[in-house]
Amino acid sequence: MLPIIIVGLLLNAFLLSNADEDFIFKNDILFLLALIFIALSAWIIYKDKKEFKKTKSRLSFLPTITVIIFISFFLITNIVLANRDISPNNNPGWL
């Protein structure tokens, strides 16, 4: 569960810190972090389903819940950044 937390926090921090600037390989870094997150998420969900079949305990889905929380954080971050980009300019301009 620790790797998904680390990658999730890195991905969200990278999205927030680089929202206003572009630099070379930005999309490649985002793609790589997202790919690692997706691979870890798939592995965690598979492992949790297998563990649930053995133990029948709902606590075995705790890492999956962590993945869902991070996905919701990513969605909220992207929605806030998208709304900030289309917000009206408060500058009255040249009079």
Coordinates of N, CA and C in Angstrom, one line a residue:
M1 N 0.8 -1.2 0.0 CA 0.0 0.0 0.0 C 0.9 1.3 0.0
L2 N 2.1 1.2 0.5 CA 2.9 2.3 0.6 C 3.4 2.8 -0.8
P3 N 3.7 1.9 -1.7 CA 4.0 2.4 -3.1 C 2.9 3.2 -3.8
I4 N 1.7 2.8 -3.6 CA 0.6 3.5 -4.2 C 0.4 4.9 -3.6
I5 N 0.6 5.0 -2.3 CA 0.5 6.3 -1.6 C 1.6 7.2 -2.1
I6 N 2.8 6.7 -2.2 CA 4.0 7.5 -2.7 C 3.7 8.0 -4.1
V7 N 3.4 7.1 -5.0 CA 3.2 7.5 -6.4 C 2.0 8.4 -6.5
G8 N 0.9 8.1 -5.8 CA -0.2 9.0 -5.8 C 0.0 10.4 -5.4
L9 N 0.8 10.5 -4.3 CA 1.2 11.8 -3.8 C 2.1 12.6 -4.8
L10 N 3.0 11.8 -5.3 CA 3.9 12.4 -6.3 C 3.2 12.9 -7.5
L11 N 2.2 12.1 -8.0 CA 1.5 12.5 -9.2 C 0.6 13.7 -8.9
N12 N -0.1 13.7 -7.8 CA -0.9 14.9 -7.5 C -0.1 16.1 -7.2
A13 N 1.1 16.0 -6.5 CA 2.0 17.2 -6.3 C 2.5 17.7 -7.6
F14 N 2.9 16.8 -8.5 CA 3.4 17.2 -9.9 C 2.3 17.9 -10.6
L15 N 1.1 17.4 -10.6 CA 0.0 18.1 -11.3 C -0.2 19.5 -10.8
L16 N -0.2 19.7 -9.4 CA -0.5 21.0 -8.8 C 0.7 21.9 -9.0
S17 N 1.9 21.5 -8.9 CA 3.1 22.4 -8.9 C 3.4 22.8 -10.3
N18 N 3.0 22.0 -11.3 CA 3.4 22.4 -12.7 C 2.1 22.7 -13.5
A19 N 1.1 23.2 -12.9 CA -0.1 23.5 -13.6 C 0.0 24.8 -14.5
D20 N 0.8 25.7 -14.0 CA 1.0 27.0 -14.7 C 2.1 27.1 -15.7
E21 N 3.0 26.1 -15.7 CA 4.2 26.2 -16.5 C 4.3 24.9 -17.4
D22 N 4.9 25.1 -18.5 CA 5.3 24.0 -19.4 C 6.8 23.9 -19.5
F23 N 7.2 22.7 -19.6 CA 8.6 22.4 -19.8 C 8.8 21.2 -20.6
I24 N 10.0 21.0 -21.1 CA 10.2 19.8 -21.9 C 10.0 18.5 -21.1
F25 N 9.4 17.5 -21.7 CA 9.1 16.2 -21.1 C 8.1 16.3 -20.0
K26 N 7.3 17.4 -19.8 CA 6.3 17.4 -18.8 C 5.3 16.3 -19.0
N27 N 4.8 16.2 -20.3 CA 3.8 15.2 -20.6 C 4.3 13.8 -20.4
D28 N 5.6 13.6 -20.7 CA 6.2 12.3 -20.6 C 6.3 11.9 -19.1
I29 N 6.7 12.8 -18.3 CA 6.7 12.5 -16.8 C 5.4 12.2 -16.3
L30 N 4.4 13.0 -16.7 CA 3.0 12.7 -16.2 C 2.5 11.4 -16.7
F31 N 2.8 11.0 -18.0 CA 2.4 9.7 -18.5 C 3.1 8.6 -17.8
L32 N 4.4 8.8 -17.5 CA 5.1 7.7 -16.7 C 4.5 7.5 -15.3
L33 N 4.3 8.6 -14.6 CA 3.7 8.5 -13.3 C 2.3 7.9 -13.3
A34 N 1.5 8.3 -14.3 CA 0.2 7.8 -14.4 C 0.2 6.3 -14.8
L35 N 1.2 5.9 -15.6 CA 1.3 4.5 -16.0 C 1.7 3.7 -14.8
I36 N 2.6 4.2 -14.0 CA 3.0 3.5 -12.7 C 1.9 3.4 -11.8
F37 N 1.1 4.4 -11.6 CA -0.1 4.4 -10.8 C -1.1 3.4 -11.2
I38 N -1.4 3.4 -12.5 CA -2.4 2.4 -13.1 C -1.9 1.0 -12.9
A39 N -0.6 0.7 -13.1 CA -0.1 -0.6 -12.9 C -0.2 -1.1 -11.5
L40 N 0.2 -0.2 -10.6 CA 0.1 -0.5 -9.1 C -1.3 -0.7 -8.7
S41 N -2.2 0.1 -9.2 CA -3.6 0.0 -8.9 C -4.2 -1.3 -9.4
A42 N -3.9 -1.7 -10.6 CA -4.4 -3.0 -11.1 C -3.8 -4.1 -10.2
W43 N -2.6 -4.1 -9.9 CA -2.0 -5.1 -9.0 C -2.6 -5.2 -7.7
I44 N -2.9 -4.0 -7.1 CA -3.5 -3.9 -5.7 C -4.9 -4.5 -5.8
I45 N -5.7 -4.1 -6.8 CA -7.1 -4.6 -6.9 C -7.1 -6.1 -7.1
Y46 N -6.2 -6.6 -8.0 CA -6.1 -8.1 -8.2 C -5.8 -8.8 -6.9
K47 N -4.8 -8.2 -6.2 CA -4.3 -8.9 -4.9 C -5.4 -8.8 -3.9
D48 N -6.2 -7.7 -3.8 CA -7.3 -7.6 -2.8 C -8.4 -8.5 -3.1
K49 N -8.7 -8.7 -4.4 CA -9.8 -9.7 -4.7 C -9.4 -11.1 -4.3
K50 N -8.1 -11.4 -4.6 CA -7.6 -12.7 -4.2 C -7.6 -12.9 -2.7
E51 N -7.2 -11.9 -2.0 CA -7.2 -12.0 -0.5 C -8.6 -12.1 0.0
F52 N -9.6 -11.4 -0.6 CA -11.0 -11.4 -0.1 C -11.6 -12.8 -0.3
K53 N -11.2 -13.5 -1.4 CA -11.7 -14.8 -1.6 C -11.2 -15.8 -0.6
K54 N -10.0 -15.6 -0.1 CA -9.4 -16.4 1.0 C -10.0 -16.1 2.4
T55 N -10.0 -14.8 2.7 CA -10.4 -14.5 4.1 C -11.8 -14.1 4.3
K56 N -12.5 -13.6 3.3 CA -13.9 -13.1 3.4 C -14.0 -11.9 4.3
S57 N -12.9 -11.2 4.5 CA -12.8 -10.0 5.3 C -12.9 -8.8 4.4
R58 N -13.7 -7.8 4.8 CA -13.8 -6.6 4.1 C -12.6 -5.7 4.3
L59 N -11.8 -5.9 5.3 CA -10.6 -5.2 5.5 C -9.6 -5.4 4.4
S60 N -9.7 -6.5 3.7 CA -8.8 -6.8 2.6 C -8.9 -5.8 1.5
F61 N -10.0 -5.0 1.4 CA -10.2 -4.0 0.4 C -9.7 -2.6 0.8
L62 N -9.0 -2.5 1.9 CA -8.5 -1.2 2.3 C -7.5 -0.6 1.3
P63 N -6.6 -1.3 0.7 CA -5.8 -0.7 -0.3 C -6.5 -0.3 -1.5
T64 N -7.6 -1.0 -1.9 CA -8.4 -0.6 -3.0 C -9.1 0.7 -2.7
I65 N -9.6 0.8 -1.5 CA -10.2 2.1 -1.1 C -9.2 3.3 -1.2
T66 N -8.0 3.0 -0.8 CA -6.9 4.0 -1.0 C -6.8 4.4 -2.4
V67 N -6.8 3.4 -3.3 CA -6.7 3.7 -4.8 C -7.9 4.6 -5.2
I68 N -9.1 4.3 -4.8 CA -10.3 5.0 -5.2 C -10.2 6.5 -4.6
I69 N -9.7 6.6 -3.4 CA -9.5 8.0 -2.8 C -8.5 8.8 -3.7
F70 N -7.4 8.2 -4.1 CA -6.4 8.9 -4.9 C -7.0 9.3 -6.3
I71 N -7.8 8.4 -6.9 CA -8.4 8.7 -8.2 C -9.4 9.8 -8.0
S72 N -10.1 9.9 -6.9 CA -11.0 11.0 -6.7 C -10.2 12.3 -6.5
F73 N -9.1 12.2 -5.8 CA -8.2 13.4 -5.6 C -7.7 13.9 -7.0
F74 N -7.4 13.0 -7.9 CA -6.9 13.4 -9.2 C -8.0 14.1 -10.0
L75 N -9.2 13.5 -9.9 CA -10.4 14.1 -10.6 C -10.7 15.5 -10.1
I76 N -10.7 15.6 -8.8 CA -11.0 16.9 -8.2 C -9.9 17.9 -8.5
T77 N -8.6 17.5 -8.5 CA -7.5 18.4 -8.9 C -7.7 18.9 -10.3
N78 N -8.0 18.0 -11.2 CA -8.1 18.3 -12.6 C -9.3 19.2 -12.9
I79 N -10.4 19.0 -12.1 CA -11.6 19.8 -12.3 C -11.3 21.2 -11.8
V80 N -10.7 21.3 -10.6 CA -10.3 22.7 -10.1 C -9.4 23.4 -11.0
L81 N -8.4 22.7 -11.6 CA -7.4 23.4 -12.5 C -8.1 23.8 -13.8
A82 N -9.0 23.0 -14.3 CA -9.7 23.3 -15.5 C -10.7 24.5 -15.3
N83 N -11.3 24.5 -14.1 CA -12.2 25.7 -13.9 C -11.4 27.0 -13.6
R84 N -10.2 26.8 -13.1 CA -9.4 28.0 -12.9 C -8.9 28.6 -14.2
D85 N -8.7 27.7 -15.2 CA -8.2 28.2 -16.5 C -9.3 28.9 -17.2
I86 N -10.6 28.6 -17.0 CA -11.6 29.2 -17.8 C -12.3 30.3 -17.0
S87 N -11.8 30.6 -15.8 CA -12.4 31.6 -15.0 C -12.2 33.0 -15.6
P88 N -13.2 33.9 -15.4 CA -13.1 35.2 -16.0 C -11.9 36.0 -15.4
N89 N -11.4 36.9 -16.2 CA -10.3 37.7 -15.7 C -10.8 38.8 -14.9
N90 N -10.3 39.0 -13.7 CA -10.7 40.1 -12.8 C -10.1 41.4 -13.1
N91 N -9.1 41.4 -14.1 CA -8.5 42.6 -14.5 C -9.4 43.4 -15.4
P92 N -9.7 44.7 -15.0 CA -10.7 45.5 -15.9 C -10.1 45.8 -17.2
G93 N -8.8 45.6 -17.4 CA -8.2 45.9 -18.7 C -7.9 47.4 -18.9
W94 N -7.6 47.7 -20.2 CA -7.4 49.2 -20.4 C -8.6 49.9 -20.5
L95 N -8.7 51.0 -19.8 CA -9.9 51.9 -19.8 C -9.7 53.1 -20.7

